[in-house]
Amino acid sequence: MDMVADLGASRLYRAPGESSHQQPQRWFNTADITVAHQSNLLKQLNQQRRQELFCDCSVLVEGQLFRAHRNVLFASSGYFRMLLSQGPDGLSDAANATFDVFSPETFTVILDFIYSGQLDLSSHNVIEVMSAASYLQMNNVINYCKNFIKSSLDISVKDEDSDRCLSLSETCSFTSGAGEETTEQQQQGSVSPPPALWTRDNSRSQSSFIGKDSDQEASASALKTNPSSPAAEVKIEKEDLQDPQDPLYTLPGSERRRGRGGSKRRATNSARTNQHEDLDIQEARTQKAEKAEELYATLPPIVGVIGHFNKGSNPIMRFKCPFCTHTVKRKADLKRHLRCHTGERPYPCQACNKRFTRLEHLRSHFETIHQARKLVCRKCKCQVTEDTGHVVCEGTRRYRMCTACIQEVGCDDIPMDSLEGTNEEPALLLGVDGEEEGDTKRSWMVTDDDDLAEDSGADLIIQQVDDSDEELQ
DNA sequence: CTGGGGAAGGGGCCC
DNA sequence: TGGGCCCCTTCCCCA
C-alpha cells in the first residue's frame, strides 16, 4: 500500500478546503498535480479491474472468482508479495490464489480498499475484515480495524474525549492515505464508526468504568500514554471483552498477567464491601459481557494464518490470534489461547467457585487446594505418605501435616479430616456422562466431608458450565 | 526490603 | 480435535 500511503502524504500537505487551481504556490500545484495524477491512476486501475481489462491475476474466494492486477496486489499485500515472488528468479508465474478462510464479501471489502482506498467497515464485518487483512498481511487495514474497534469499544468516560480525538485523528491520518476523492468521502464519515455505535458504546463505557479496577485504569492510561503501541491497543480490546463478574468471564489476559491472584482478590474483596458498587459492577459487566460475546461469536473459524517459509520454500502455516501477535501451529491451541483474551472461564471449581480457562488448571487447583494431594507436610515441608500425612481441613482448603507437626500444634487446634484414610468414595470428577474419573486417583481423593460440604454448599463435582460447547468433565 | 514457596496461567507438544 | 502433561513465567504471600 505504499502507493496509497504516498497519496495520503500528498493529500496531507494540501490546505483543507482548497482546490488545486486556487493555490498560487508552485509546490502546492505540484503536489496537486501529483495527487490528481495518482488518484486518476488508481481510478483507472479500478476501472480496468471492473472491466477485467489487463487483469492478470485470479483470486478464488470460496468459489467466487475475483480478477485483479498482480502488480496492484503485490504492492498492497504482504501475502500476495510472498505468493507472487516464490519463483527461483524472484517472480512466480502462479497468478492464481484460492482462499477459504474468509468470505467473498470480506474479500470484496479488501479489494475495494486496495483499488479505491475506501474501507467499508461496519460493526458486523470488522472482525472478519481484520482477520482477512491479517491473513493477507495488510498492516494498514489491520490498524484501521483496530482503530475502528477501539473507537467502538471506548472503555471509559475519563478517556472518552481523548480517545475520540485519538481515534478520529488516527482515522483521518489513515484514510487520508487513500485517493483524493476517497479522502473527501471518508472525511465526511463514510468509514468512521457509525454515530449510533458511538452513542451506544459511550453510554456503556460510562458504566463500564465503574467496574474497572486500578489495573484496568492503568491499562487505559497506558493506551493514552502510548496510543500507537499495538500492545496498548490490544490491551484495551482485551479488557473490554471480558467480564470479571460474569460466570464465564473473569479477569483476562494482561490483567491476570500483572496481578495474578492478588489484584483479583483485592478486586473481589472491595466488591464485597460495597453492595451498591457490586450492583453497578454487575450491571456494567453484564453489558460488557454481551459485547464480548458478540465479538467472540463473530470470530471466524480461522482467525488468521501467516505463512513462513522453511528451507524447502514450503510455507509453514500458523494460526494468528486476532487480538495479539501470537501465532500457534494448531487451531485448537489458538482456541485455547483466545480464552485469555475473551476472559472465558468455562471450568468452575465447585468447592470455591473459582473459575479456570482449562480443565487441567481446574484439576490441578482442585487437587492442590481441596484434595491435599501434595505429600508434603505444610508446616515442616517434610515428605509424608498417605498414611503419615494427616489431612487437615481449613475451610475448603486441605493440606497434609506430619504426625510431629500435628502433635506440636495440638490436635484441638486443627480440624482433622474425619474420613481421612478411609476407602470411601472419593470426591468426584465427573465426565460428560457422569462417568467417574477418580478411580485411579482414589487414594488421593478426599472423601466426602461435612466441613467441605458446608463450605462449598455442594459436592465436590468438577464440571463445565452448560453454556460452553466443550465437554463436561 | 527481600527471597523463597505456592498458586495460577499460558505455550508447546504428545497421545 | 481435545485431553493431558510438562515446563516456564508471573505474581502474591509470608517469614
JSON list of C-alpha atoms in Angstrom, two decimals, chain A residues 4-219:
[
{"chain": "A", "resi": 4, "resn": "VAL", "atom": "CA", "xyz": [-1.83, 4.76, -1.30]},
{"chain": "A", "resi": 5, "resn": "ALA", "atom": "CA", "xyz": [0.31, 5.86, 1.57]},
{"chain": "A", "resi": 6, "resn": "ASP", "atom": "CA", "xyz": [2.13, 8.22, -0.75]},
{"chain": "A", "resi": 7, "resn": "LEU", "atom": "CA", "xyz": [-1.13, 9.53, -1.97]},
{"chain": "A", "resi": 8, "resn": "GLY", "atom": "CA", "xyz": [-2.04, 10.19, 1.59]},
{"chain": "A", "resi": 9, "resn": "ALA", "atom": "CA", "xyz": [1.15, 12.04, 2.24]},
{"chain": "A", "resi": 10, "resn": "SER", "atom": "CA", "xyz": [0.49, 14.34, -0.67]},
{"chain": "A", "resi": 11, "resn": "ARG", "atom": "CA", "xyz": [-3.05, 14.86, 0.45]},
{"chain": "A", "resi": 12, "resn": "LEU", "atom": "CA", "xyz": [-1.92, 15.92, 3.91]},
{"chain": "A", "resi": 13, "resn": "TYR", "atom": "CA", "xyz": [0.15, 18.71, 2.57]},
{"chain": "A", "resi": 14, "resn": "ARG", "atom": "CA", "xyz": [-2.69, 20.34, 0.83]},
{"chain": "A", "resi": 15, "resn": "ALA", "atom": "CA", "xyz": [-4.57, 23.12, 2.53]},
{"chain": "A", "resi": 16, "resn": "PRO", "atom": "CA", "xyz": [-8.01, 21.88, 3.52]},
{"chain": "A", "resi": 17, "resn": "GLY", "atom": "CA", "xyz": [-10.93, 23.05, 1.51]},
{"chain": "A", "resi": 18, "resn": "GLU", "atom": "CA", "xyz": [-8.86, 24.45, -1.28]},
{"chain": "A", "resi": 19, "resn": "SER", "atom": "CA", "xyz": [-8.87, 23.10, -4.75]},
{"chain": "A", "resi": 20, "resn": "SER", "atom": "CA", "xyz": [-5.71, 22.98, -6.73]},
{"chain": "A", "resi": 21, "resn": "HIS", "atom": "CA", "xyz": [-6.45, 25.89, -9.04]},
{"chain": "A", "resi": 22, "resn": "GLN", "atom": "CA", "xyz": [-6.94, 28.21, -6.07]},
{"chain": "A", "resi": 23, "resn": "GLN", "atom": "CA", "xyz": [-3.40, 27.76, -4.89]},
{"chain": "A", "resi": 24, "resn": "PRO", "atom": "CA", "xyz": [-0.82, 30.02, -6.45]},
{"chain": "A", "resi": 25, "resn": "GLN", "atom": "CA", "xyz": [2.24, 28.45, -4.86]},
{"chain": "A", "resi": 26, "resn": "ARG", "atom": "CA", "xyz": [4.22, 26.36, -7.24]},
{"chain": "A", "resi": 27, "resn": "TRP", "atom": "CA", "xyz": [4.81, 23.47, -4.84]},
{"chain": "A", "resi": 28, "resn": "PHE", "atom": "CA", "xyz": [1.15, 23.33, -4.00]},
{"chain": "A", "resi": 29, "resn": "ASN", "atom": "CA", "xyz": [0.39, 22.98, -7.65]},
{"chain": "A", "resi": 30, "resn": "THR", "atom": "CA", "xyz": [2.96, 20.29, -7.99]},
{"chain": "A", "resi": 31, "resn": "ALA", "atom": "CA", "xyz": [1.52, 18.40, -5.10]},
{"chain": "A", "resi": 32, "resn": "ASP", "atom": "CA", "xyz": [-1.94, 18.73, -6.50]},
{"chain": "A", "resi": 33, "resn": "ILE", "atom": "CA", "xyz": [-0.85, 17.55, -9.86]},
{"chain": "A", "resi": 34, "resn": "THR", "atom": "CA", "xyz": [0.78, 14.59, -8.23]},
{"chain": "A", "resi": 35, "resn": "VAL", "atom": "CA", "xyz": [-2.29, 13.83, -6.19]},
{"chain": "A", "resi": 36, "resn": "ALA", "atom": "CA", "xyz": [-4.57, 14.23, -9.13]},
{"chain": "A", "resi": 37, "resn": "HIS", "atom": "CA", "xyz": [-2.36, 12.02, -11.23]},
{"chain": "A", "resi": 38, "resn": "GLN", "atom": "CA", "xyz": [-2.14, 9.31, -8.62]},
{"chain": "A", "resi": 39, "resn": "SER", "atom": "CA", "xyz": [-5.81, 9.48, -7.92]},
{"chain": "A", "resi": 40, "resn": "ASN", "atom": "CA", "xyz": [-6.60, 9.29, -11.57]},
{"chain": "A", "resi": 41, "resn": "LEU", "atom": "CA", "xyz": [-4.24, 6.37, -11.99]},
{"chain": "A", "resi": 42, "resn": "LEU", "atom": "CA", "xyz": [-5.90, 4.50, -9.16]},
{"chain": "A", "resi": 43, "resn": "LYS", "atom": "CA", "xyz": [-9.30, 5.22, -10.61]},
{"chain": "A", "resi": 44, "resn": "GLN", "atom": "CA", "xyz": [-8.14, 3.97, -13.95]},
{"chain": "A", "resi": 45, "resn": "LEU", "atom": "CA", "xyz": [-6.83, 0.80, -12.42]},
{"chain": "A", "resi": 46, "resn": "ASN", "atom": "CA", "xyz": [-10.05, 0.28, -10.55]},
{"chain": "A", "resi": 47, "resn": "GLN", "atom": "CA", "xyz": [-11.98, 0.85, -13.73]},
{"chain": "A", "resi": 48, "resn": "GLN", "atom": "CA", "xyz": [-9.80, -1.65, -15.52]},
{"chain": "A", "resi": 49, "resn": "ARG", "atom": "CA", "xyz": [-10.39, -4.13, -12.78]},
{"chain": "A", "resi": 50, "resn": "ARG", "atom": "CA", "xyz": [-14.13, -3.73, -13.00]},
{"chain": "A", "resi": 51, "resn": "GLN", "atom": "CA", "xyz": [-13.95, -4.16, -16.78]},
{"chain": "A", "resi": 52, "resn": "GLU", "atom": "CA", "xyz": [-11.46, -7.02, -16.29]},
{"chain": "A", "resi": 53, "resn": "LEU", "atom": "CA", "xyz": [-9.01, -5.21, -18.53]},
{"chain": "A", "resi": 54, "resn": "PHE", "atom": "CA", "xyz": [-5.38, -6.35, -18.27]},
{"chain": "A", "resi": 55, "resn": "CYS", "atom": "CA", "xyz": [-6.25, -8.39, -15.19]},
{"chain": "A", "resi": 56, "resn": "ASP", "atom": "CA", "xyz": [-3.50, -10.97, -14.88]},
{"chain": "A", "resi": 57, "resn": "CYS", "atom": "CA", "xyz": [-4.37, -12.49, -11.54]},
{"chain": "A", "resi": 58, "resn": "SER", "atom": "CA", "xyz": [-7.30, -14.60, -10.44]},
{"chain": "A", "resi": 59, "resn": "VAL", "atom": "CA", "xyz": [-8.34, -14.93, -6.85]},
{"chain": "A", "resi": 60, "resn": "LEU", "atom": "CA", "xyz": [-10.85, -17.59, -5.91]},
{"chain": "A", "resi": 61, "resn": "VAL", "atom": "CA", "xyz": [-12.62, -16.97, -2.64]},
{"chain": "A", "resi": 62, "resn": "GLU", "atom": "CA", "xyz": [-14.99, -19.71, -1.59]},
{"chain": "A", "resi": 63, "resn": "GLY", "atom": "CA", "xyz": [-15.77, -20.38, -5.22]},
{"chain": "A", "resi": 64, "resn": "GLN", "atom": "CA", "xyz": [-16.22, -16.77, -6.24]},
{"chain": "A", "resi": 65, "resn": "LEU", "atom": "CA", "xyz": [-13.72, -15.50, -8.78]},
{"chain": "A", "resi": 66, "resn": "PHE", "atom": "CA", "xyz": [-12.09, -12.10, -8.46]},
{"chain": "A", "resi": 67, "resn": "ARG", "atom": "CA", "xyz": [-9.92, -10.63, -11.19]},
{"chain": "A", "resi": 68, "resn": "ALA", "atom": "CA", "xyz": [-7.19, -8.18, -10.35]},
{"chain": "A", "resi": 69, "resn": "HIS", "atom": "CA", "xyz": [-3.78, -6.90, -11.32]},
{"chain": "A", "resi": 70, "resn": "ARG", "atom": "CA", "xyz": [-0.75, -8.65, -9.98]},
{"chain": "A", "resi": 71, "resn": "ASN", "atom": "CA", "xyz": [1.24, -5.51, -9.53]},
{"chain": "A", "resi": 72, "resn": "VAL", "atom": "CA", "xyz": [-1.52, -3.89, -7.51]},
{"chain": "A", "resi": 73, "resn": "LEU", "atom": "CA", "xyz": [-1.94, -6.93, -5.31]},
{"chain": "A", "resi": 74, "resn": "PHE", "atom": "CA", "xyz": [1.81, -7.22, -4.97]},
{"chain": "A", "resi": 75, "resn": "ALA", "atom": "CA", "xyz": [2.06, -3.63, -3.82]},
{"chain": "A", "resi": 76, "resn": "SER", "atom": "CA", "xyz": [-0.85, -3.92, -1.43]},
{"chain": "A", "resi": 77, "resn": "SER", "atom": "CA", "xyz": [-0.44, -7.18, 0.42]},
{"chain": "A", "resi": 78, "resn": "GLY", "atom": "CA", "xyz": [2.44, -8.96, 2.04]},
{"chain": "A", "resi": 79, "resn": "TYR", "atom": "CA", "xyz": [0.73, -12.24, 1.34]},
{"chain": "A", "resi": 80, "resn": "PHE", "atom": "CA", "xyz": [0.49, -11.58, -2.38]},
{"chain": "A", "resi": 81, "resn": "ARG", "atom": "CA", "xyz": [4.00, -10.22, -2.34]},
{"chain": "A", "resi": 82, "resn": "MET", "atom": "CA", "xyz": [5.12, -13.54, -0.96]},
{"chain": "A", "resi": 83, "resn": "LEU", "atom": "CA", "xyz": [2.88, -15.53, -3.27]},
{"chain": "A", "resi": 84, "resn": "LEU", "atom": "CA", "xyz": [3.94, -13.72, -6.41]},
{"chain": "A", "resi": 85, "resn": "SER", "atom": "CA", "xyz": [7.62, -13.85, -5.68]},
{"chain": "A", "resi": 86, "resn": "GLN", "atom": "CA", "xyz": [8.09, -17.52, -4.91]},
{"chain": "A", "resi": 87, "resn": "GLY", "atom": "CA", "xyz": [9.86, -18.46, -8.09]},
{"chain": "A", "resi": 88, "resn": "PRO", "atom": "CA", "xyz": [13.59, -19.07, -8.34]},
{"chain": "A", "resi": 89, "resn": "ASP", "atom": "CA", "xyz": [14.07, -15.79, -10.15]},
{"chain": "A", "resi": 90, "resn": "GLY", "atom": "CA", "xyz": [12.09, -13.95, -7.55]},
{"chain": "A", "resi": 91, "resn": "LEU", "atom": "CA", "xyz": [8.94, -13.89, -9.58]},
{"chain": "A", "resi": 92, "resn": "SER", "atom": "CA", "xyz": [6.30, -16.52, -9.70]},
{"chain": "A", "resi": 93, "resn": "ASP", "atom": "CA", "xyz": [4.17, -17.50, -12.62]},
{"chain": "A", "resi": 94, "resn": "ALA", "atom": "CA", "xyz": [1.47, -18.53, -10.25]},
{"chain": "A", "resi": 95, "resn": "ALA", "atom": "CA", "xyz": [-1.10, -15.82, -10.68]},
{"chain": "A", "resi": 96, "resn": "ASN", "atom": "CA", "xyz": [-3.94, -17.64, -9.01]},
{"chain": "A", "resi": 97, "resn": "ALA", "atom": "CA", "xyz": [-4.84, -17.73, -5.38]},
{"chain": "A", "resi": 98, "resn": "THR", "atom": "CA", "xyz": [-7.55, -19.56, -3.55]},
{"chain": "A", "resi": 99, "resn": "PHE", "atom": "CA", "xyz": [-8.96, -18.65, -0.16]},
{"chain": "A", "resi": 100, "resn": "ASP", "atom": "CA", "xyz": [-11.42, -20.41, 2.04]},
{"chain": "A", "resi": 101, "resn": "VAL", "atom": "CA", "xyz": [-10.63, -18.70, 5.27]},
{"chain": "A", "resi": 102, "resn": "PHE", "atom": "CA", "xyz": [-12.71, -15.61, 4.61]},
{"chain": "A", "resi": 103, "resn": "SER", "atom": "CA", "xyz": [-15.84, -14.85, 2.67]},
{"chain": "A", "resi": 104, "resn": "PRO", "atom": "CA", "xyz": [-16.15, -13.29, -0.78]},
{"chain": "A", "resi": 105, "resn": "GLU", "atom": "CA", "xyz": [-17.90, -10.33, 0.85]},
{"chain": "A", "resi": 106, "resn": "THR", "atom": "CA", "xyz": [-14.90, -9.76, 3.05]},
{"chain": "A", "resi": 107, "resn": "PHE", "atom": "CA", "xyz": [-12.51, -10.01, 0.15]},
{"chain": "A", "resi": 108, "resn": "THR", "atom": "CA", "xyz": [-14.69, -7.56, -1.76]},
{"chain": "A", "resi": 109, "resn": "VAL", "atom": "CA", "xyz": [-14.17, -5.05, 1.05]},
{"chain": "A", "resi": 110, "resn": "ILE", "atom": "CA", "xyz": [-10.44, -5.68, 0.97]},
{"chain": "A", "resi": 111, "resn": "LEU", "atom": "CA", "xyz": [-10.21, -5.46, -2.82]},
{"chain": "A", "resi": 112, "resn": "ASP", "atom": "CA", "xyz": [-12.29, -2.31, -2.92]},
{"chain": "A", "resi": 113, "resn": "PHE", "atom": "CA", "xyz": [-9.93, -0.79, -0.41]},
{"chain": "A", "resi": 114, "resn": "ILE", "atom": "CA", "xyz": [-6.90, -1.78, -2.46]},
{"chain": "A", "resi": 115, "resn": "TYR", "atom": "CA", "xyz": [-8.28, -0.14, -5.55]},
{"chain": "A", "resi": 116, "resn": "SER", "atom": "CA", "xyz": [-10.04, 2.84, -4.01]},
{"chain": "A", "resi": 117, "resn": "GLY", "atom": "CA", "xyz": [-8.72, 3.50, -0.55]},
{"chain": "A", "resi": 118, "resn": "GLN", "atom": "CA", "xyz": [-12.22, 3.16, 0.83]},
{"chain": "A", "resi": 119, "resn": "LEU", "atom": "CA", "xyz": [-12.58, 0.62, 3.59]},
{"chain": "A", "resi": 120, "resn": "ASP", "atom": "CA", "xyz": [-16.19, -0.26, 4.07]},
{"chain": "A", "resi": 121, "resn": "LEU", "atom": "CA", "xyz": [-16.14, -1.26, 7.72]},
{"chain": "A", "resi": 122, "resn": "SER", "atom": "CA", "xyz": [-19.10, -1.95, 9.91]},
{"chain": "A", "resi": 123, "resn": "SER", "atom": "CA", "xyz": [-19.52, -3.49, 13.33]},
{"chain": "A", "resi": 124, "resn": "HIS", "atom": "CA", "xyz": [-20.64, -6.65, 11.57]},
{"chain": "A", "resi": 125, "resn": "ASN", "atom": "CA", "xyz": [-17.69, -7.16, 9.32]},
{"chain": "A", "resi": 126, "resn": "VAL", "atom": "CA", "xyz": [-14.79, -5.56, 11.16]},
{"chain": "A", "resi": 127, "resn": "ILE", "atom": "CA", "xyz": [-13.56, -8.74, 12.82]},
{"chain": "A", "resi": 128, "resn": "GLU", "atom": "CA", "xyz": [-13.61, -10.72, 9.63]},
{"chain": "A", "resi": 129, "resn": "VAL", "atom": "CA", "xyz": [-12.01, -7.92, 7.65]},
{"chain": "A", "resi": 130, "resn": "MET", "atom": "CA", "xyz": [-9.29, -7.69, 10.27]},
{"chain": "A", "resi": 131, "resn": "SER", "atom": "CA", "xyz": [-8.75, -11.44, 10.13]},
{"chain": "A", "resi": 132, "resn": "ALA", "atom": "CA", "xyz": [-8.56, -11.33, 6.36]},
{"chain": "A", "resi": 133, "resn": "ALA", "atom": "CA", "xyz": [-6.18, -8.40, 6.50]},
{"chain": "A", "resi": 134, "resn": "SER", "atom": "CA", "xyz": [-4.10, -10.35, 8.96]},
{"chain": "A", "resi": 135, "resn": "TYR", "atom": "CA", "xyz": [-4.08, -13.28, 6.59]},
{"chain": "A", "resi": 136, "resn": "LEU", "atom": "CA", "xyz": [-3.19, -11.06, 3.68]},
{"chain": "A", "resi": 137, "resn": "GLN", "atom": "CA", "xyz": [-0.64, -9.17, 5.76]},
{"chain": "A", "resi": 138, "resn": "MET", "atom": "CA", "xyz": [-2.10, -5.75, 5.18]},
{"chain": "A", "resi": 139, "resn": "ASN", "atom": "CA", "xyz": [-0.99, -3.92, 8.27]},
{"chain": "A", "resi": 140, "resn": "ASN", "atom": "CA", "xyz": [-2.66, -0.66, 7.41]},
{"chain": "A", "resi": 141, "resn": "VAL", "atom": "CA", "xyz": [-6.03, -2.37, 7.16]},
{"chain": "A", "resi": 142, "resn": "ILE", "atom": "CA", "xyz": [-5.38, -4.18, 10.43]},
{"chain": "A", "resi": 143, "resn": "ASN", "atom": "CA", "xyz": [-4.53, -0.92, 12.14]},
{"chain": "A", "resi": 144, "resn": "TYR", "atom": "CA", "xyz": [-7.62, 0.74, 10.80]},
{"chain": "A", "resi": 145, "resn": "CYS", "atom": "CA", "xyz": [-9.75, -2.16, 12.00]},
{"chain": "A", "resi": 146, "resn": "LYS", "atom": "CA", "xyz": [-8.12, -1.86, 15.39]},
{"chain": "A", "resi": 147, "resn": "ASN", "atom": "CA", "xyz": [-8.94, 1.82, 15.48]},
{"chain": "A", "resi": 148, "resn": "PHE", "atom": "CA", "xyz": [-12.46, 1.07, 14.42]},
{"chain": "A", "resi": 149, "resn": "ILE", "atom": "CA", "xyz": [-12.89, -1.50, 17.19]},
{"chain": "A", "resi": 150, "resn": "LYS", "atom": "CA", "xyz": [-11.19, 0.70, 19.70]},
{"chain": "A", "resi": 151, "resn": "SER", "atom": "CA", "xyz": [-13.43, 3.61, 18.96]},
{"chain": "A", "resi": 152, "resn": "SER", "atom": "CA", "xyz": [-16.41, 1.29, 19.11]},
{"chain": "A", "resi": 153, "resn": "LEU", "atom": "CA", "xyz": [-15.33, -0.11, 22.44]},
{"chain": "A", "resi": 154, "resn": "ASP", "atom": "CA", "xyz": [-14.35, 3.09, 24.14]},
{"chain": "A", "resi": 155, "resn": "ILE", "atom": "CA", "xyz": [-13.76, 2.00, 27.70]},
{"chain": "A", "resi": 156, "resn": "SER", "atom": "CA", "xyz": [-14.25, 4.95, 29.94]},
{"chain": "A", "resi": 157, "resn": "VAL", "atom": "CA", "xyz": [-15.80, 8.34, 30.37]},
{"chain": "A", "resi": 158, "resn": "LYS", "atom": "CA", "xyz": [-12.43, 9.58, 31.51]},
{"chain": "A", "resi": 159, "resn": "ASP", "atom": "CA", "xyz": [-10.83, 8.63, 28.28]},
{"chain": "A", "resi": 160, "resn": "GLU", "atom": "CA", "xyz": [-13.81, 9.38, 26.17]},
{"chain": "A", "resi": 161, "resn": "ASP", "atom": "CA", "xyz": [-12.76, 12.70, 24.76]},
{"chain": "A", "resi": 162, "resn": "SER", "atom": "CA", "xyz": [-9.13, 11.92, 24.38]},
{"chain": "A", "resi": 163, "resn": "ASP", "atom": "CA", "xyz": [-9.82, 8.54, 22.86]},
{"chain": "A", "resi": 164, "resn": "ARG", "atom": "CA", "xyz": [-12.29, 10.01, 20.46]},
{"chain": "A", "resi": 165, "resn": "CYS", "atom": "CA", "xyz": [-9.73, 12.54, 19.36]},
{"chain": "A", "resi": 166, "resn": "LEU", "atom": "CA", "xyz": [-7.21, 9.79, 19.12]},
{"chain": "A", "resi": 167, "resn": "SER", "atom": "CA", "xyz": [-9.43, 7.57, 17.08]},
{"chain": "A", "resi": 168, "resn": "LEU", "atom": "CA", "xyz": [-10.60, 10.31, 14.81]},
{"chain": "A", "resi": 169, "resn": "SER", "atom": "CA", "xyz": [-7.16, 11.69, 14.28]},
{"chain": "A", "resi": 170, "resn": "GLU", "atom": "CA", "xyz": [-5.85, 8.24, 13.54]},
{"chain": "A", "resi": 171, "resn": "THR", "atom": "CA", "xyz": [-8.79, 7.67, 11.29]},
{"chain": "A", "resi": 172, "resn": "CYS", "atom": "CA", "xyz": [-8.09, 10.85, 9.39]},
{"chain": "A", "resi": 173, "resn": "SER", "atom": "CA", "xyz": [-4.45, 10.17, 9.01]},
{"chain": "A", "resi": 174, "resn": "PHE", "atom": "CA", "xyz": [-5.16, 6.68, 7.87]},
{"chain": "A", "resi": 175, "resn": "THR", "atom": "CA", "xyz": [-7.99, 7.35, 5.50]},
{"chain": "A", "resi": 176, "resn": "SER", "atom": "CA", "xyz": [-6.07, 10.21, 4.04]},
{"chain": "A", "resi": 177, "resn": "GLY", "atom": "CA", "xyz": [-3.87, 7.54, 2.68]},
{"chain": "A", "resi": 178, "resn": "ALA", "atom": "CA", "xyz": [-6.45, 6.90, 0.01]},
{"chain": "A", "resi": 179, "resn": "GLY", "atom": "CA", "xyz": [-7.04, 8.80, -3.14]},
{"chain": "A", "resi": 180, "resn": "GLU", "atom": "CA", "xyz": [-8.27, 12.35, -3.24]},
{"chain": "A", "resi": 181, "resn": "GLU", "atom": "CA", "xyz": [-11.92, 11.69, -3.76]},
{"chain": "A", "resi": 182, "resn": "THR", "atom": "CA", "xyz": [-11.80, 8.82, -1.36]},
{"chain": "A", "resi": 183, "resn": "THR", "atom": "CA", "xyz": [-10.32, 11.01, 1.26]},
{"chain": "A", "resi": 184, "resn": "GLU", "atom": "CA", "xyz": [-13.07, 13.54, 0.96]},
{"chain": "A", "resi": 185, "resn": "GLN", "atom": "CA", "xyz": [-15.68, 10.88, 1.26]},
{"chain": "A", "resi": 186, "resn": "GLN", "atom": "CA", "xyz": [-14.01, 9.36, 4.24]},
{"chain": "A", "resi": 187, "resn": "GLN", "atom": "CA", "xyz": [-13.61, 12.64, 5.96]},
{"chain": "A", "resi": 188, "resn": "GLN", "atom": "CA", "xyz": [-17.30, 13.05, 5.61]},
{"chain": "A", "resi": 189, "resn": "GLY", "atom": "CA", "xyz": [-17.63, 9.96, 7.72]},
{"chain": "A", "resi": 190, "resn": "SER", "atom": "CA", "xyz": [-18.12, 7.18, 5.24]},
{"chain": "A", "resi": 191, "resn": "VAL", "atom": "CA", "xyz": [-15.67, 4.97, 7.07]},
{"chain": "A", "resi": 192, "resn": "SER", "atom": "CA", "xyz": [-15.84, 6.42, 10.52]},
{"chain": "A", "resi": 193, "resn": "PRO", "atom": "CA", "xyz": [-17.52, 4.43, 13.22]},
{"chain": "A", "resi": 194, "resn": "PRO", "atom": "CA", "xyz": [-21.27, 4.85, 12.94]},
{"chain": "A", "resi": 195, "resn": "PRO", "atom": "CA", "xyz": [-22.61, 7.58, 15.20]},
{"chain": "A", "resi": 196, "resn": "ALA", "atom": "CA", "xyz": [-25.09, 5.14, 16.66]},
{"chain": "A", "resi": 197, "resn": "LEU", "atom": "CA", "xyz": [-22.26, 2.93, 17.69]},
{"chain": "A", "resi": 198, "resn": "TRP", "atom": "CA", "xyz": [-20.51, 5.82, 19.33]},
{"chain": "A", "resi": 199, "resn": "THR", "atom": "CA", "xyz": [-23.53, 6.75, 21.34]},
{"chain": "A", "resi": 200, "resn": "ARG", "atom": "CA", "xyz": [-24.24, 3.26, 22.47]},
{"chain": "A", "resi": 201, "resn": "ASP", "atom": "CA", "xyz": [-20.73, 2.43, 23.42]},
{"chain": "A", "resi": 202, "resn": "ASN", "atom": "CA", "xyz": [-20.05, 5.68, 25.10]},
{"chain": "A", "resi": 203, "resn": "SER", "atom": "CA", "xyz": [-23.01, 5.20, 27.31]},
{"chain": "A", "resi": 204, "resn": "ARG", "atom": "CA", "xyz": [-21.83, 1.74, 28.04]},
{"chain": "A", "resi": 205, "resn": "SER", "atom": "CA", "xyz": [-18.38, 2.86, 28.78]},
{"chain": "A", "resi": 206, "resn": "GLN", "atom": "CA", "xyz": [-19.68, 5.21, 31.39]},
{"chain": "A", "resi": 207, "resn": "SER", "atom": "CA", "xyz": [-20.95, 2.36, 33.43]},
{"chain": "A", "resi": 208, "resn": "SER", "atom": "CA", "xyz": [-18.09, 0.15, 32.46]},
{"chain": "A", "resi": 209, "resn": "PHE", "atom": "CA", "xyz": [-15.63, 2.41, 34.11]},
{"chain": "A", "resi": 210, "resn": "ILE", "atom": "CA", "xyz": [-17.24, 1.89, 37.46]},
{"chain": "A", "resi": 211, "resn": "GLY", "atom": "CA", "xyz": [-16.37, -1.72, 37.36]},
{"chain": "A", "resi": 212, "resn": "LYS", "atom": "CA", "xyz": [-12.78, -1.29, 36.37]},
{"chain": "A", "resi": 213, "resn": "ASP", "atom": "CA", "xyz": [-10.10, -1.74, 38.92]},
{"chain": "A", "resi": 214, "resn": "SER", "atom": "CA", "xyz": [-6.89, 0.12, 39.06]},
{"chain": "A", "resi": 215, "resn": "ASP", "atom": "CA", "xyz": [-5.14, -2.29, 36.78]},
{"chain": "A", "resi": 216, "resn": "GLN", "atom": "CA", "xyz": [-7.59, -1.69, 34.04]},
{"chain": "A", "resi": 217, "resn": "GLU", "atom": "CA", "xyz": [-7.36, 2.03, 34.53]},
{"chain": "A", "resi": 218, "resn": "ALA", "atom": "CA", "xyz": [-3.66, 1.65, 34.27]},
{"chain": "A", "resi": 219, "resn": "SER", "atom": "CA", "xyz": [-4.12, -0.13, 31.00]}
]
